[in-house]
Amino acid sequence: MLLDRLAERAALGRLLEAARRGQSGALVVRGEPGVGKTALLEDAIESAAGLSIARVAGVESEMELAFAALQHLCAPMLDRVERLPGPQRDALGAAFGLRAGNAPDRFLVGLAALSLLSEVAADKPLLCVIDDAHWLDRASAQALGFVARRLLAESVVLVVATREPGGEFAGLPELCVEGLGSDAAQQLLGSVLTGPMDERVRERIIAETRGNPLALLELPRALTPAELAGGFSGPDALGLSGRIEDSFRRRLEALPAATQRLLVVAAAEPAGDPVLMWRAAGWLEIGVAAAAAAEADGLLTIGETVAFRHPLVRSAVYRAASRQERHAVHRALAAATDPEADPDRRAWHRALATIESDEEVAFELERSAARAQARGGAAAAAAFLERSAALTPGRARRAERALAAAQAKYQAGAFDAALGLLAAAEAGPLDELPRARADLLRGQIAFASSRGSDAPPLLLKAARQLEQLDVRLARDTYLEALTAALFAGRLATGGDLLEVAEAARSAPRPPQPPRATDRLLDGLAVLITEGYPAGVPMLKRAVSAFRGTDVSSEEGLRWLWHACHAAGLVWDYRNWDMLSARQVTLAREVGALQALPIALSTRAGVYLFAGEFGEAASLVAQVEYITKATGSSIAPYWAVALAAWRGRQAETSELIEAAATDVERRGEGGWLSAAQWATAVLCNGLGRYEDALAAAQQASEDKPAGWFINWAIVELIEAAARSGVPDRAADALARLSQTARASGTDWALGIDARSRALVSEGESAETLYREAISRLARTRLRVDLGRAHLLYGEWLRRQRRPRDARDQLRSAYEIFDSSGAGAFAGRARTELRAAGGHPGKRTVETHESLTAQEELIARLAAGGAFNAEIAAQLFISPATVAYHLGKVYAKLGISSRNQLTRALPEQPDAALPVTRGE
Ligand SMILES: Nc1ncnc2c1ncn2[C@@H]1O[C@H](COP(=O)(O)OP(=O)(O)OP(=O)(O)O)[C@@H](O)[C@H]1O
Ligand SMILES: [Mg+2]
């Protein structure tokens, strides 16, 4: 019978009520041990009429069994798994060890869990109760935290009880549970007192326990009548839960020795399996009779499962046992555990039973780590490996295992722990290869945690060391170092693009036949050290090689963005388009959600240059959405480019300012180039040529192959020509022409002709403008075509040929206007008016505005995606998609999906699917 707690019960009741109406909610119930969290959860379960219940509790143990808790929670629902989208089904299967497969992406597991709960709740609202969340295995906690954050309209209530703030459930609504009010506390205390007690003593006990119900129930039991008469006097060094535990310990000590030992077995066995407990007890020669005393005292119940009176009893028992005793118990549990059915638990018990180093145990733990790895439990693998290293007798072996543990920690995103283990590994005797791998890991951690100037010199050093040890790995490491150098850009403080490229050129040749990545490395290195004419043909071959079938999905996921960057460098739009589409498809198919933001960003550029700003915006929004969901960060490269092309001044500078401090601190110089190029585009659009010139000048000073450098040079030429400094335009033009001729694509040559026309006179200018227009008209690069029409029109007007000028300016205006390139459209409109023309009126319907999320969902739906597909793309449940679409329909005043395309504002070209491969 629950005393007090009216407000808490009401809060939980509201959630249940909302679920019955189709809404979802999550609540973290937080409070100190014994304060009554579990009691509240039980009460919620009892009042959840009409809801189905799923529950799980974290179990204290040093054990890291990846996804153990999630599996337990989902076990009764697994018959629905077949209804999930393929990648999600596979991810759950692999996480639960039900099917073999690649280690699943942890966010995909979270999404799959969300879909599964939502599928179950479609029949009947669902209450999920997660008790003792402070003891959940890390992988499950991450997945459930992810689910909790994404619930909205699926009739699922997720209630999480925990002792500790923060962790994977940080940021969710919280209910803080405090001690009972004084009336309820009096009543509860009265229920355990056997004799009368002085009123003042009672008051004092209640004050000292701060109304903690477990303390009220437990502490009086262990006190002598004399102690009781005086309240719980004595020092309070233990704190409340320490005192409760202490009281349990005193109760333990009064029990027979065999009973005490049996309790230690139960405490050390996290699964609560009575068969296993009795088998282990048998090894320790503890008879069945030993249970009686513990059950009589109410400390333990043995039914279908073994349950302690309270989690604090378990901790008290385990802590009270001597080291030898614990070792003996774990040894018995290891012996009692079936090595076939549960090898990892057995390995863990053996590890805890071992004081001295033991190669056999260490080896077994290493195998458990490999299994955890295959299930996507990098954190668990790291825990096994760490313990394995600690128990390894040989120093060299130990160092290698510490290195493997560091690698697993890095994969699990625990960078500090990884660095600690790395230091331990480096302290041991390591052979050359593992030593070089340790350096590589140090570089990778630096890159993953900052993407700044720290990483390139570390990766460069590792690559050099690897040259004589493993040629392929050395070459891949050079490519990683180039990546890091691109991110560091002009803020590199060692290991800049040139240094890495020079080192890479003297690296050993790759084994034949060269892989696509080998070609990419060579092409980039030559381009950077010798210039475009030498590098471009090699890079072109490299880019084409990435289209081949011999590029594995792993290689593709890792390097396709780099290939796209190379395609951009050589003005190869078609391959940029194809390869970025393939990368997005791959990331989705394999479920590599951490690789997805980069893939989507790269793809956004393709649409941006095509003037399909609506699609580009949708991709940029997805990137933002996903990085928020996965907690990763990426500077808003394409968001700023899009804002600039749209001519949105405030948005452009806000994005640049927001990123500034962080980027400077980390040394991500690549971002500066992006921001300056974007600024130049914006200012050229607005006709602020001197500002454009300044920004473009800075961005164009990067090393060859730097991001955005070629495009910055294009802006520089226009800005210089319009600012009356033709010399600077001519210098820049020489640089542009070199790259354009080496490339030879219509895009490159079209832009080159357009830029050359800007610094030409008379007939030759006109010929060049016409060439630019005819070349660019053959490509999909509509905004570049629009700019050619604009410049030609401006030129014609100054040649006093207003009629011809009007034709060009009208074409330019139409392109910019339909793309949403606001500033350039404005420039074209002003010119058109000056030439005596009238831009057509835009017909813009006004509606109540959609939120960013509604807009995103609406665009995906208009593009033909089903709710389930949209849900999978945005990491939400189909129910939530339907909910948002309902709002969109209401706001746009429409009633069906096929009306969406027309009703959505500024939708330039919906014909191309956003996320499908081509
Ligand atoms: N409101 C209440 N009225 C009566 N008894 C209560 C109340 N709340 C808790 N209790 C009792 O107090 C004891 C401790 O409560 P509970 O196990 O719920 O604590 P807890 O917060 O879950 O602790 P832990 O963090 O250790 O899991 C239980 O025996 C429970 O029945
Ligand atoms: Mg509890």
PDB file of N, CA and C in Angstrom, residues 552-613:
ATOM      1  N   SER A 552      34.439  -2.201 -52.009  1.00  0.00           N
ATOM      2  CA  SER A 552      33.552  -2.826 -51.016  1.00  0.00           C
ATOM      3  C   SER A 552      32.710  -1.766 -50.313  1.00  0.00           C
ATOM      4  N   SER A 553      31.630  -2.207 -49.655  1.00  0.00           N
ATOM      5  CA  SER A 553      30.809  -1.190 -48.990  1.00  0.00           C
ATOM      6  C   SER A 553      31.591  -0.504 -47.881  1.00  0.00           C
ATOM      7  N   GLU A 554      32.473  -1.264 -47.246  1.00  0.00           N
ATOM      8  CA  GLU A 554      33.254  -0.648 -46.179  1.00  0.00           C
ATOM      9  C   GLU A 554      34.150   0.474 -46.734  1.00  0.00           C
ATOM     10  N   GLU A 555      34.826   0.152 -47.842  1.00  0.00           N
ATOM     11  CA  GLU A 555      35.675   1.177 -48.467  1.00  0.00           C
ATOM     12  C   GLU A 555      34.836   2.350 -48.941  1.00  0.00           C
ATOM     13  N   GLY A 556      33.678   2.010 -49.517  1.00  0.00           N
ATOM     14  CA  GLY A 556      32.805   3.055 -50.037  1.00  0.00           C
ATOM     15  C   GLY A 556      32.379   4.012 -48.938  1.00  0.00           C
ATOM     16  N   LEU A 557      31.945   3.431 -47.808  1.00  0.00           N
ATOM     17  CA  LEU A 557      31.480   4.269 -46.710  1.00  0.00           C
ATOM     18  C   LEU A 557      32.590   5.161 -46.188  1.00  0.00           C
ATOM     19  N   ARG A 558      33.783   4.620 -46.231  1.00  0.00           N
ATOM     20  CA  ARG A 558      34.887   5.354 -45.646  1.00  0.00           C
ATOM     21  C   ARG A 558      35.407   6.438 -46.583  1.00  0.00           C
ATOM     22  N   TRP A 559      35.420   6.150 -47.904  1.00  0.00           N
ATOM     23  CA  TRP A 559      36.168   7.044 -48.794  1.00  0.00           C
ATOM     24  C   TRP A 559      35.346   7.739 -49.868  1.00  0.00           C
ATOM     25  N   LEU A 560      34.063   7.371 -50.018  1.00  0.00           N
ATOM     26  CA  LEU A 560      33.327   7.960 -51.143  1.00  0.00           C
ATOM     27  C   LEU A 560      33.239   9.481 -51.049  1.00  0.00           C
ATOM     28  N   TRP A 561      33.133   9.993 -49.845  1.00  0.00           N
ATOM     29  CA  TRP A 561      33.038  11.462 -49.757  1.00  0.00           C
ATOM     30  C   TRP A 561      34.308  12.100 -50.297  1.00  0.00           C
ATOM     31  N   HIS A 562      35.453  11.399 -50.082  1.00  0.00           N
ATOM     32  CA  HIS A 562      36.730  11.906 -50.562  1.00  0.00           C
ATOM     33  C   HIS A 562      36.742  11.870 -52.087  1.00  0.00           C
ATOM     34  N   ALA A 563      36.171  10.794 -52.633  1.00  0.00           N
ATOM     35  CA  ALA A 563      36.080  10.682 -54.090  1.00  0.00           C
ATOM     36  C   ALA A 563      35.187  11.794 -54.637  1.00  0.00           C
ATOM     37  N   CYS A 564      34.129  12.120 -53.900  1.00  0.00           N
ATOM     38  CA  CYS A 564      33.238  13.213 -54.332  1.00  0.00           C
ATOM     39  C   CYS A 564      33.985  14.542 -54.308  1.00  0.00           C
ATOM     40  N   HIS A 565      34.787  14.726 -53.291  1.00  0.00           N
ATOM     41  CA  HIS A 565      35.591  15.939 -53.208  1.00  0.00           C
ATOM     42  C   HIS A 565      36.518  16.012 -54.421  1.00  0.00           C
ATOM     43  N   ALA A 566      37.136  14.871 -54.751  1.00  0.00           N
ATOM     44  CA  ALA A 566      38.039  14.844 -55.912  1.00  0.00           C
ATOM     45  C   ALA A 566      37.258  15.150 -57.189  1.00  0.00           C
ATOM     46  N   ALA A 567      36.044  14.612 -57.301  1.00  0.00           N
ATOM     47  CA  ALA A 567      35.230  14.880 -58.489  1.00  0.00           C
ATOM     48  C   ALA A 567      34.960  16.382 -58.604  1.00  0.00           C
ATOM     49  N   GLY A 568      34.681  17.008 -57.471  1.00  0.00           N
ATOM     50  CA  GLY A 568      34.465  18.460 -57.477  1.00  0.00           C
ATOM     51  C   GLY A 568      35.722  19.201 -57.934  1.00  0.00           C
ATOM     52  N   LEU A 569      36.880  18.737 -57.465  1.00  0.00           N
ATOM     53  CA  LEU A 569      38.149  19.394 -57.824  1.00  0.00           C
ATOM     54  C   LEU A 569      38.394  19.367 -59.318  1.00  0.00           C
ATOM     55  N   VAL A 570      37.984  18.266 -59.960  1.00  0.00           N
ATOM     56  CA  VAL A 570      38.238  18.164 -61.409  1.00  0.00           C
ATOM     57  C   VAL A 570      36.980  18.515 -62.198  1.00  0.00           C
ATOM     58  N   TRP A 571      36.052  19.211 -61.580  1.00  0.00           N
ATOM     59  CA  TRP A 571      34.837  19.695 -62.241  1.00  0.00           C
ATOM     60  C   TRP A 571      34.070  18.556 -62.910  1.00  0.00           C
ATOM     61  N   ASP A 572      33.976  17.446 -62.204  1.00  0.00           N
ATOM     62  CA  ASP A 572      33.273  16.296 -62.779  1.00  0.00           C
ATOM     63  C   ASP A 572      31.941  16.146 -62.048  1.00  0.00           C
ATOM     64  N   TYR A 573      30.956  16.893 -62.505  1.00  0.00           N
ATOM     65  CA  TYR A 573      29.682  16.934 -61.798  1.00  0.00           C
ATOM     66  C   TYR A 573      28.958  15.598 -61.832  1.00  0.00           C
ATOM     67  N   ARG A 574      29.034  14.926 -62.980  1.00  0.00           N
ATOM     68  CA  ARG A 574      28.265  13.673 -63.104  1.00  0.00           C
ATOM     69  C   ARG A 574      28.708  12.638 -62.082  1.00  0.00           C
ATOM     70  N   ASN A 575      30.016  12.525 -61.922  1.00  0.00           N
ATOM     71  CA  ASN A 575      30.482  11.539 -60.945  1.00  0.00           C
ATOM     72  C   ASN A 575      30.247  11.995 -59.506  1.00  0.00           C
ATOM     73  N   TRP A 576      30.323  13.264 -59.287  1.00  0.00           N
ATOM     74  CA  TRP A 576      29.989  13.778 -57.955  1.00  0.00           C
ATOM     75  C   TRP A 576      28.546  13.365 -57.633  1.00  0.00           C
ATOM     76  N   ASP A 577      27.685  13.581 -58.596  1.00  0.00           N
ATOM     77  CA  ASP A 577      26.279  13.221 -58.446  1.00  0.00           C
ATOM     78  C   ASP A 577      26.123  11.709 -58.178  1.00  0.00           C
ATOM     79  N   MET A 578      26.722  10.911 -59.056  1.00  0.00           N
ATOM     80  CA  MET A 578      26.541   9.463 -58.922  1.00  0.00           C
ATOM     81  C   MET A 578      27.145   8.919 -57.641  1.00  0.00           C
ATOM     82  N   LEU A 579      28.363   9.340 -57.345  1.00  0.00           N
ATOM     83  CA  LEU A 579      29.044   8.775 -56.177  1.00  0.00           C
ATOM     84  C   LEU A 579      28.397   9.233 -54.877  1.00  0.00           C
ATOM     85  N   SER A 580      27.906  10.461 -54.847  1.00  0.00           N
ATOM     86  CA  SER A 580      27.270  10.901 -53.599  1.00  0.00           C
ATOM     87  C   SER A 580      25.945  10.165 -53.404  1.00  0.00           C
ATOM     88  N   ALA A 581      25.249   9.889 -54.521  1.00  0.00           N
ATOM     89  CA  ALA A 581      24.006   9.121 -54.397  1.00  0.00           C
ATOM     90  C   ALA A 581      24.308   7.722 -53.883  1.00  0.00           C
ATOM     91  N   ARG A 582      25.400   7.151 -54.417  1.00  0.00           N
ATOM     92  CA  ARG A 582      25.742   5.806 -53.972  1.00  0.00           C
ATOM     93  C   ARG A 582      26.107   5.794 -52.492  1.00  0.00           C
ATOM     94  N   GLN A 583      26.785   6.823 -52.063  1.00  0.00           N
ATOM     95  CA  GLN A 583      27.206   6.862 -50.662  1.00  0.00           C
ATOM     96  C   GLN A 583      26.001   6.942 -49.723  1.00  0.00           C
ATOM     97  N   VAL A 584      25.017   7.750 -50.111  1.00  0.00           N
ATOM     98  CA  VAL A 584      23.816   7.852 -49.277  1.00  0.00           C
ATOM     99  C   VAL A 584      23.105   6.500 -49.223  1.00  0.00           C
ATOM    100  N   THR A 585      22.963   5.881 -50.388  1.00  0.00           N
ATOM    101  CA  THR A 585      22.289   4.579 -50.431  1.00  0.00           C
ATOM    102  C   THR A 585      23.022   3.560 -49.563  1.00  0.00           C
ATOM    103  N   LEU A 586      24.356   3.549 -49.706  1.00  0.00           N
ATOM    104  CA  LEU A 586      25.161   2.615 -48.919  1.00  0.00           C
ATOM    105  C   LEU A 586      24.977   2.830 -47.424  1.00  0.00           C
ATOM    106  N   ALA A 587      25.076   4.073 -47.024  1.00  0.00           N
ATOM    107  CA  ALA A 587      24.976   4.374 -45.592  1.00  0.00           C
ATOM    108  C   ALA A 587      23.622   3.919 -45.064  1.00  0.00           C
ATOM    109  N   ARG A 588      22.591   4.092 -45.872  1.00  0.00           N
ATOM    110  CA  ARG A 588      21.270   3.652 -45.426  1.00  0.00           C
ATOM    111  C   ARG A 588      21.143   2.141 -45.402  1.00  0.00           C
ATOM    112  N   GLU A 589      21.645   1.517 -46.468  1.00  0.00           N
ATOM    113  CA  GLU A 589      21.508   0.058 -46.553  1.00  0.00           C
ATOM    114  C   GLU A 589      22.251  -0.638 -45.431  1.00  0.00           C
ATOM    115  N   VAL A 590      23.474  -0.205 -45.218  1.00  0.00           N
ATOM    116  CA  VAL A 590      24.292  -0.839 -44.190  1.00  0.00           C
ATOM    117  C   VAL A 590      23.873  -0.363 -42.803  1.00  0.00           C
ATOM    118  N   GLY A 591      23.113   0.729 -42.773  1.00  0.00           N
ATOM    119  CA  GLY A 591      22.688   1.258 -41.484  1.00  0.00           C
ATOM    120  C   GLY A 591      23.814   1.983 -40.779  1.00  0.00           C
ATOM    121  N   ALA A 592      24.717   2.578 -41.547  1.00  0.00           N
ATOM    122  CA  ALA A 592      25.830   3.296 -40.920  1.00  0.00           C
ATOM    123  C   ALA A 592      25.385   4.717 -40.655  1.00  0.00           C
ATOM    124  N   LEU A 593      24.630   4.876 -39.596  1.00  0.00           N
ATOM    125  CA  LEU A 593      24.017   6.174 -39.371  1.00  0.00           C
ATOM    126  C   LEU A 593      25.038   7.243 -39.011  1.00  0.00           C
ATOM    127  N   GLN A 594      26.192   6.811 -38.514  1.00  0.00           N
ATOM    128  CA  GLN A 594      27.186   7.827 -38.177  1.00  0.00           C
ATOM    129  C   GLN A 594      27.836   8.372 -39.440  1.00  0.00           C
ATOM    130  N   ALA A 595      27.816   7.582 -40.509  1.00  0.00           N
ATOM    131  CA  ALA A 595      28.416   8.050 -41.764  1.00  0.00           C
ATOM    132  C   ALA A 595      27.403   8.856 -42.568  1.00  0.00           C
ATOM    133  N   LEU A 596      26.149   8.768 -42.191  1.00  0.00           N
ATOM    134  CA  LEU A 596      25.099   9.376 -42.998  1.00  0.00           C
ATOM    135  C   LEU A 596      25.185  10.904 -43.113  1.00  0.00           C
ATOM    136  N   PRO A 597      25.443  11.618 -42.021  1.00  0.00           N
ATOM    137  CA  PRO A 597      25.487  13.080 -42.157  1.00  0.00           C
ATOM    138  C   PRO A 597      26.488  13.548 -43.216  1.00  0.00           C
ATOM    139  N   ILE A 598      27.656  12.911 -43.267  1.00  0.00           N
ATOM    140  CA  ILE A 598      28.655  13.322 -44.254  1.00  0.00           C
ATOM    141  C   ILE A 598      28.154  13.011 -45.655  1.00  0.00           C
ATOM    142  N   ALA A 599      27.528  11.832 -45.792  1.00  0.00           N
ATOM    143  CA  ALA A 599      27.009  11.452 -47.108  1.00  0.00           C
ATOM    144  C   ALA A 599      25.927  12.434 -47.559  1.00  0.00           C
ATOM    145  N   LEU A 600      25.045  12.789 -46.660  1.00  0.00           N
ATOM    146  CA  LEU A 600      23.957  13.704 -47.021  1.00  0.00           C
ATOM    147  C   LEU A 600      24.488  15.097 -47.339  1.00  0.00           C
ATOM    148  N   SER A 601      25.496  15.547 -46.595  1.00  0.00           N
ATOM    149  CA  SER A 601      26.060  16.874 -46.869  1.00  0.00           C
ATOM    150  C   SER A 601      26.662  16.905 -48.260  1.00  0.00           C
ATOM    151  N   THR A 602      27.424  15.856 -48.558  1.00  0.00           N
ATOM    152  CA  THR A 602      28.078  15.821 -49.857  1.00  0.00           C
ATOM    153  C   THR A 602      27.033  15.878 -50.965  1.00  0.00           C
ATOM    154  N   ARG A 603      25.934  15.210 -50.711  1.00  0.00           N
ATOM    155  CA  ARG A 603      24.853  15.169 -51.696  1.00  0.00           C
ATOM    156  C   ARG A 603      24.171  16.542 -51.802  1.00  0.00           C
ATOM    157  N   ALA A 604      24.106  17.269 -50.712  1.00  0.00           N
ATOM    158  CA  ALA A 604      23.448  18.579 -50.723  1.00  0.00           C
ATOM    159  C   ALA A 604      24.116  19.498 -51.732  1.00  0.00           C
ATOM    160  N   GLY A 605      25.466  19.410 -51.829  1.00  0.00           N
ATOM    161  CA  GLY A 605      26.193  20.257 -52.777  1.00  0.00           C
ATOM    162  C   GLY A 605      25.750  20.003 -54.207  1.00  0.00           C
ATOM    163  N   VAL A 606      25.465  18.741 -54.514  1.00  0.00           N
ATOM    164  CA  VAL A 606      25.036  18.379 -55.865  1.00  0.00           C
ATOM    165  C   VAL A 606      23.753  19.130 -56.225  1.00  0.00           C
ATOM    166  N   TYR A 607      22.813  19.145 -55.307  1.00  0.00           N
ATOM    167  CA  TYR A 607      21.542  19.820 -55.576  1.00  0.00           C
ATOM    168  C   TYR A 607      21.694  21.335 -55.568  1.00  0.00           C
ATOM    169  N   LEU A 608      22.587  21.804 -54.727  1.00  0.00           N
ATOM    170  CA  LEU A 608      22.796  23.244 -54.658  1.00  0.00           C
ATOM    171  C   LEU A 608      23.243  23.772 -56.018  1.00  0.00           C
ATOM    172  N   PHE A 609      24.254  23.139 -56.613  1.00  0.00           N
ATOM    173  CA  PHE A 609      24.764  23.621 -57.887  1.00  0.00           C
ATOM    174  C   PHE A 609      23.746  23.431 -59.008  1.00  0.00           C
ATOM    175  N   ALA A 610      22.836  22.490 -58.803  1.00  0.00           N
ATOM    176  CA  ALA A 610      21.798  22.287 -59.820  1.00  0.00           C
ATOM    177  C   ALA A 610      20.680  23.311 -59.654  1.00  0.00           C
ATOM    178  N   GLY A 611      20.786  24.162 -58.652  1.00  0.00           N
ATOM    179  CA  GLY A 611      19.734  25.150 -58.430  1.00  0.00           C
ATOM    180  C   GLY A 611      18.496  24.524 -57.811  1.00  0.00           C
ATOM    181  N   GLU A 612      18.623  23.308 -57.289  1.00  0.00           N
ATOM    182  CA  GLU A 612      17.468  22.677 -56.651  1.00  0.00           C
ATOM    183  C   GLU A 612      17.592  22.906 -55.151  1.00  0.00           C
ATOM    184  N   PHE A 613      17.320  24.131 -54.774  1.00  0.00           N
ATOM    185  CA  PHE A 613      17.577  24.527 -53.391  1.00  0.00           C
ATOM    186  C   PHE A 613      16.635  23.850 -52.412  1.00  0.00           C
TER     187      PHE A 613
END
